[in-house]
């Protein structure tokens, strides 16, 4: 980590700075007791990132020198990339790169307008048709990001006489979508279909309702209990949206996601996905019935009031989908690496929670210990993502790891060796 500042503070001050960064610093109320009308007043006291940087413990916004898929370069050092969402490892696939380059030459850098007006090309429509075919739905609609997909879909459906009922562990974009929506939001306990049932039984019968779940949970790597949730939704005659951002390309037949994983194709009303993970691009989509998508296309604010997905990104996503269809063995490869990594970490004694996929959280607990472990792993050639409060509860900090289809067996073995050596050094393992 040559480019980070050398430590200027003793370890105790470092610990205090770090605790401040993660706990008090994020509880913004600390700065809210100032008088006056200057909205910037709160920012002047926000010195915690600077303090953490000074003790080489600031884990965010670290620039990569290169990112080639399974291997990246940071601070001039090669690292095994174990902290991306590039599950199929397609960001450097020759066909994907070529497709993006061709689209760039043909269409230029941007369409500079929303899908509704001047921002749709035949490429966008082709991508939508291929996604619908892949998932076996009537239609699909492409948005500019996965985040915007949830915003547009949920806020256009959940009106003032509706309720969105979401899993507590759903992605932030789903929560933000519910804030934008006019209707109410209720939450059920993570992956607990019985609790969902209880909420639905109590719900005013005049309210329309959308249940929203993640298929694969982005931090825990666990899979939604879809059979139980579908049963409850059908019994209460409410619609179900599944956000399969981390499931498509990773689970199900040929990477078709959570419904396919459970043999329940066609049992979900709407499927949201993103191109920023298995599809090696950016962008998002929703797949479902034509009439519902027609509504979303015209009333989804993030569709109507934001510029469309650049053609090069659409082309990269389309080429990635074609590669996935032709090479379903990529899905087996990412699952196999996930299994090797998870069982290896578990055998050593690390806590990988409820993970069932190639997303594997390693819970360390203490925030400072987690970031120190993250830093030492990079120095040993392994890149992971530290996840601290407020993304997880205080004292439940973890390193999020994830595999790629294009990792080599030796790279996963190397990673496991580093976890073992450092785990012992940090007193996390016997
Ligand atoms: C479950 C889930 N949904 C939606 C998104 C947003 O996707 P994007 O990064 O494409 O905006 C993410 C991003 O991490 C996610 O994990």
XYZ file of C-alpha atoms and ligand atoms in Angstrom:
446
model
C 0.000 0.000 0.000
C 2.881 2.259 -0.848
C 0.785 5.238 -1.907
C -1.187 5.596 1.303
C 0.181 7.993 3.916
C 2.519 6.496 6.505
C 1.062 6.146 10.031
C 1.376 9.304 12.099
C -0.648 8.140 15.065
C -0.252 5.432 17.679
C -2.510 2.352 17.449
C -4.824 3.502 20.229
C -5.559 6.797 18.503
C -6.006 4.844 15.285
C -8.602 2.689 16.961
C -10.394 5.745 18.290
C -10.309 7.472 14.925
C -11.659 4.405 13.302
C -14.414 3.883 15.820
C -15.315 7.512 15.277
C -15.377 7.089 11.526
C -17.604 4.091 11.527
C -19.921 4.839 14.379
C -20.259 8.459 15.452
C -19.190 9.860 12.121
C -21.947 8.084 10.304
C -24.542 9.073 12.875
C -24.900 12.480 11.330
C -26.981 13.881 14.156
C -23.724 14.668 15.925
C -23.299 17.702 13.696
C -26.924 18.707 13.615
C -26.999 20.670 16.878
C -25.366 23.753 15.329
C -27.211 27.062 15.125
C -27.603 29.075 11.972
C -28.907 28.441 8.486
C -25.752 27.224 6.790
C -26.536 23.778 5.450
C -22.802 23.159 5.093
C -22.216 23.627 8.836
C -22.304 19.873 9.463
C -19.514 19.108 7.016
C -16.851 21.150 8.814
C -16.578 18.686 11.671
C -16.458 15.648 9.374
C -12.724 14.930 9.662
C -12.974 11.212 10.219
C -12.107 9.962 6.720
C -9.005 12.198 6.839
C -8.027 10.774 10.233
C -8.511 7.205 9.048
C -6.432 7.932 5.926
C -3.618 9.247 8.108
C -3.408 5.883 9.881
C -3.760 3.935 6.619
C -7.116 2.544 7.577
C -9.401 4.257 5.124
C -10.870 1.497 2.940
C -13.079 3.400 0.499
C -12.603 5.011 -2.922
C -9.206 3.345 -3.353
C -8.208 3.692 -7.031
C -7.270 0.557 -8.958
C -4.326 0.804 -11.347
C -5.844 -1.936 -13.523
C -8.671 -4.437 -13.397
C -8.308 -7.472 -15.631
C -10.931 -9.659 -14.007
C -9.519 -12.258 -11.626
C -6.368 -10.181 -11.179
C -6.225 -6.430 -10.495
C -3.481 -3.964 -9.600
C -3.679 -1.526 -6.701
C -0.920 0.592 -5.105
C 1.359 -0.921 -7.822
C 0.733 -4.443 -6.466
C -1.012 -7.355 -8.196
C -3.947 -8.746 -6.228
C -6.427 -11.562 -6.730
C -9.749 -9.749 -7.184
C -12.122 -11.253 -4.674
C -14.208 -8.134 -4.244
C -16.147 -7.601 -7.470
C -19.523 -8.566 -8.923
C -17.945 -9.717 -12.170
C -19.273 -13.224 -11.522
C -18.730 -14.602 -15.020
C -15.450 -12.714 -15.476
C -16.603 -11.242 -18.805
C -15.332 -7.646 -18.524
C -12.268 -8.569 -20.642
C -13.958 -11.212 -22.798
C -12.864 -10.467 -26.410
C -16.413 -10.751 -27.740
C -17.825 -8.411 -25.092
C -15.061 -5.827 -25.569
C -15.437 -6.011 -29.385
C -19.212 -5.549 -29.198
C -18.783 -2.445 -27.034
C -16.137 -1.041 -29.409
C -18.341 -1.665 -32.458
C -21.328 0.043 -30.814
C -19.135 2.975 -29.835
C -18.018 3.392 -33.451
C -21.539 3.026 -34.784
C -23.521 5.108 -32.282
C -20.986 7.389 -30.576
C -20.526 7.862 -26.862
C -24.049 8.749 -25.712
C -27.617 9.220 -26.894
C -27.989 12.283 -24.652
C -31.658 11.732 -23.987
C -34.160 9.489 -22.262
C -35.480 6.217 -23.685
C -38.861 7.902 -24.117
C -37.534 10.506 -26.549
C -34.267 10.200 -28.473
C -32.559 7.523 -26.318
C -33.765 4.243 -27.838
C -31.837 2.341 -30.538
C -32.497 -1.031 -32.159
C -29.715 -2.304 -29.898
C -31.779 -1.478 -26.801
C -34.769 -3.266 -28.289
C -32.696 -6.295 -29.283
C -31.291 -6.496 -25.764
C -34.820 -6.350 -24.325
C -36.039 -9.106 -26.630
C -33.070 -11.368 -25.816
C -33.573 -10.903 -22.064
C -37.274 -11.737 -22.362
C -36.441 -14.854 -24.398
C -33.743 -15.870 -21.913
C -36.064 -15.546 -18.926
C -39.186 -16.800 -20.711
C -41.207 -13.630 -20.086
C -43.426 -11.705 -22.499
C -41.190 -8.650 -22.487
C -38.320 -6.803 -20.816
C -37.443 -3.132 -20.470
C -33.896 -1.790 -20.148
C -32.992 1.046 -17.747
C -29.736 2.995 -17.320
C -28.718 1.305 -14.035
C -30.026 -1.452 -11.788
C -30.618 1.163 -9.089
C -32.801 3.191 -11.434
C -34.683 0.066 -12.456
C -35.917 -0.497 -8.916
C -36.684 3.199 -8.535
C -38.760 3.338 -11.713
C -40.509 -0.002 -11.365
C -41.506 0.203 -7.703
C -42.409 3.897 -7.609
C -44.599 3.624 -10.717
C -46.586 0.724 -9.255
C -46.839 1.557 -5.556
C -49.304 4.465 -5.533
C -51.140 6.153 -2.667
C -53.491 3.223 -2.140
C -50.723 0.613 -2.233
C -48.233 -0.981 0.116
C -44.773 -2.325 -0.700
C -43.737 -5.159 1.609
C -39.995 -5.711 1.510
C -37.541 -8.167 3.039
C -35.492 -6.375 5.729
C -32.266 -7.358 3.965
C -33.344 -6.031 0.558
C -30.946 -3.803 -1.354
C -30.824 -0.042 -0.652
C -32.245 0.721 -4.108
C -35.471 -1.015 -3.080
C -35.697 1.098 0.070
C -35.002 4.248 -1.947
C -37.652 3.230 -4.469
C -40.164 2.886 -1.632
C -39.289 6.390 -0.431
C -39.986 7.740 -3.892
C -43.262 5.798 -4.140
C -46.444 7.404 -2.812
C -47.554 4.280 -0.967
C -46.526 2.914 2.398
C -43.609 0.525 3.002
C -43.687 -2.390 5.450
C -40.832 -4.782 6.189
C -40.822 -8.477 6.986
C -38.066 -10.358 8.818
C -35.290 -11.553 6.555
C -36.382 -14.548 4.491
C -39.281 -15.233 6.857
C -42.369 -16.159 4.801
C -44.410 -16.646 7.975
C -43.804 -13.065 9.026
C -44.776 -11.921 5.526
C -47.966 -13.926 5.926
C -48.704 -12.243 9.274
C -48.246 -8.778 7.755
C -50.487 -9.639 4.809
C -53.206 -11.040 7.065
C -53.324 -7.755 8.990
C -53.252 -5.565 5.902
C -56.273 -3.444 4.965
C -58.029 -5.443 2.217
C -58.552 -2.297 0.148
C -54.802 -1.806 -0.287
C -53.056 -3.126 -3.382
C -49.726 -4.721 -2.592
C -46.307 -5.471 -4.080
C -43.969 -7.860 -2.253
C -40.318 -7.164 -3.078
C -37.443 -9.545 -2.376
C -33.843 -10.022 -3.436
C -33.214 -13.404 -5.080
C -29.639 -13.701 -3.831
C -28.846 -11.304 -0.995
C -25.945 -9.054 -1.881
C -24.160 -9.150 1.495
C -25.139 -12.545 2.918
C -24.942 -14.545 -0.325
C -28.032 -16.503 0.788
C -30.945 -17.363 -1.492
C -34.536 -16.210 -0.910
C -36.969 -18.868 0.275
C -38.912 -18.471 -2.945
C -41.203 -21.514 -2.655
C -42.559 -20.329 0.717
C -42.795 -16.677 -0.355
C -44.603 -17.512 -3.613
C -47.066 -19.685 -1.667
C -47.870 -16.782 0.693
C -48.174 -14.262 -2.173
C -50.484 -16.538 -4.143
C -52.672 -17.236 -1.110
C -53.066 -13.490 -0.486
C -53.326 -12.746 -4.222
C -50.562 -10.159 -4.183
C -47.862 -9.557 -6.780
C -44.210 -10.485 -6.287
C -41.122 -8.677 -7.620
C -37.757 -10.401 -7.318
C -34.505 -8.459 -7.644
C -32.196 -11.028 -9.213
C -29.182 -8.716 -9.566
C -26.885 -11.283 -7.915
C -28.748 -14.376 -9.095
C -28.751 -14.060 -12.876
C -25.610 -15.663 -14.243
C -24.915 -17.185 -10.833
C -27.738 -19.634 -10.041
C -30.521 -21.481 -11.876
C -30.420 -23.392 -15.154
C -27.866 -21.699 -17.400
C -27.770 -18.797 -14.908
C -31.484 -17.948 -15.231
C -31.747 -16.904 -11.613
C -33.735 -17.694 -8.507
C -37.058 -18.888 -9.978
C -35.155 -21.276 -12.218
C -33.021 -22.423 -9.264
C -36.206 -23.617 -7.532
C -37.863 -24.914 -10.733
C -40.444 -22.127 -10.385
C -40.148 -20.329 -13.723
C -43.204 -18.185 -14.386
C -44.176 -17.958 -10.695
C -42.763 -14.471 -10.175
C -44.610 -11.426 -11.551
C -41.615 -9.189 -12.191
C -37.881 -9.901 -12.321
C -35.397 -7.054 -11.963
C -31.782 -7.530 -13.001
C -28.654 -5.498 -13.533
C -25.927 -5.511 -16.162
C -23.311 -4.390 -13.633
C -22.607 -7.869 -12.315
C -22.686 -11.033 -14.480
C -23.255 -8.969 -17.633
C -19.964 -7.052 -17.365
C -21.469 -3.650 -18.093
C -23.800 -1.133 -16.463
C -27.560 -0.867 -16.818
C -30.592 -2.730 -15.556
C -33.796 -4.353 -16.708
C -37.217 -5.509 -15.610
C -38.870 -8.547 -17.191
C -42.540 -9.500 -16.968
C -45.860 -9.125 -18.767
C -46.105 -6.700 -21.655
C -48.999 -4.692 -20.219
C -47.249 -4.059 -16.872
C -44.029 -3.067 -18.606
C -45.949 -0.687 -20.852
C -47.134 1.085 -17.683
C -43.653 1.137 -16.144
C -42.122 2.526 -19.368
C -44.452 5.503 -19.275
C -44.656 6.161 -15.524
C -41.230 5.075 -14.231
C -39.638 8.439 -13.405
C -36.077 7.115 -13.640
C -36.889 5.921 -17.175
C -38.628 9.052 -18.373
C -36.430 11.694 -16.733
C -32.943 10.234 -17.132
C -30.708 9.643 -20.158
C -30.698 6.137 -21.618
C -28.080 3.435 -21.357
C -25.162 4.267 -23.720
C -25.111 1.934 -26.749
C -21.645 0.580 -25.895
C -22.975 -0.548 -22.482
C -26.052 -2.109 -24.102
C -23.832 -3.935 -26.599
C -21.538 -5.252 -23.840
C -24.553 -6.542 -21.896
C -26.008 -8.181 -25.001
C -22.705 -9.870 -25.877
C -22.360 -11.084 -22.268
C -25.829 -12.600 -22.440
C -24.917 -14.411 -25.671
C -21.709 -15.720 -24.062
C -23.698 -16.926 -21.048
C -26.216 -18.719 -23.304
C -23.419 -20.395 -25.287
C -21.175 -21.178 -22.320
C -23.404 -22.246 -19.401
C -20.345 -23.969 -17.916
C -19.314 -20.500 -16.686
C -22.156 -20.725 -14.151
C -20.868 -24.080 -12.912
C -17.357 -22.644 -12.645
C -18.395 -19.695 -10.452
C -20.456 -22.019 -8.258
C -17.566 -24.492 -7.930
C -15.115 -21.760 -6.878
C -17.676 -20.427 -4.413
C -18.050 -23.873 -2.881
C -14.256 -24.343 -2.588
C -13.780 -20.927 -0.998
C -16.703 -21.231 1.410
C -15.876 -24.743 2.599
C -12.185 -23.830 2.928
C -12.987 -20.774 5.055
C -15.481 -22.732 7.163
C -13.006 -25.535 7.803
C -10.488 -22.988 9.072
C -13.115 -21.625 11.458
C -14.236 -18.418 9.731
C -17.897 -17.450 10.001
C -19.454 -17.273 6.518
C -23.018 -16.897 7.769
C -25.837 -18.195 5.604
C -23.982 -17.988 2.295
C -25.112 -20.511 -0.342
C -23.602 -18.858 -3.400
C -20.298 -17.475 -4.629
C -20.902 -14.354 -2.483
C -19.201 -15.244 0.763
C -19.184 -12.841 3.724
C -16.477 -13.403 6.328
C -17.678 -11.888 9.582
C -14.884 -10.447 11.703
C -17.089 -8.350 14.036
C -15.051 -5.409 15.265
C -14.740 -2.560 12.737
C -11.074 -1.815 13.319
C -10.118 -5.508 13.226
C -12.001 -5.881 9.953
C -10.318 -2.977 8.222
C -6.894 -3.981 9.524
C -7.483 -7.492 8.159
C -8.622 -6.006 4.821
C -5.456 -3.916 4.600
C -3.169 -6.847 5.420
C -4.956 -9.052 2.881
C -4.216 -6.503 0.158
C -0.588 -6.454 1.202
C -0.616 -10.249 0.809
C -2.189 -9.992 -2.667
C -5.918 -10.473 -1.989
C -8.554 -7.789 -2.641
C -11.788 -7.987 -0.624
C -14.492 -5.468 0.338
C -14.774 -4.362 3.970
C -18.400 -3.855 4.995
C -18.901 -1.827 8.162
C -21.607 0.155 9.921
C -24.021 1.469 8.677
C -24.084 -1.182 5.901
C -24.164 -3.816 8.677
C -24.941 -3.511 12.409
C -22.238 -2.142 14.734
C -19.907 -4.982 15.780
C -20.934 -7.169 12.813
C -18.331 -5.894 10.345
C -17.334 -8.306 7.624
C -15.264 -8.797 4.518
C -17.444 -9.477 1.479
C -15.744 -11.885 -0.888
C -17.008 -13.189 -4.215
C -15.656 -15.532 -6.855
C -15.536 -15.315 -10.636
C -15.928 -18.083 -13.180
C -12.517 -17.086 -14.547
C -10.616 -17.493 -11.282
C -8.118 -20.333 -11.506
C -8.143 -23.129 -8.909
C -4.630 -22.057 -7.810
C -5.873 -18.513 -7.191
C -8.608 -19.732 -4.849
C -6.039 -21.929 -3.072
C -3.726 -18.916 -2.740
C -6.565 -16.852 -1.259
C -7.324 -19.571 1.286
C -3.673 -19.739 2.326
C -3.595 -15.982 2.907
C -6.785 -16.088 4.974
C -5.321 -18.855 7.112
C -1.948 -17.182 7.669
C -3.450 -13.778 8.429
C -6.332 -15.251 10.426
C -3.781 -16.774 12.807
C -1.637 -13.644 12.873
C -4.685 -11.509 13.789
C -5.815 -13.963 16.449
C -9.017 -14.787 14.565
C -8.086 -18.459 14.129
C -6.473 -20.889 16.564
C -29.737 -6.433 -5.198
C -29.282 -5.229 -5.975
N -30.184 -4.550 -6.683
C -29.839 -3.456 -7.396
C -28.542 -2.997 -7.403
C -28.184 -1.769 -8.184
O -27.569 -2.143 -9.366
P -26.616 -1.158 -10.184
O -25.285 -1.188 -9.541
O -26.628 -1.762 -11.543
O -27.230 0.182 -10.169
C -27.565 -3.684 -6.688
C -26.169 -3.191 -6.684
O -25.306 -3.642 -6.029
C -27.955 -4.820 -5.937
O -27.060 -5.489 -5.203
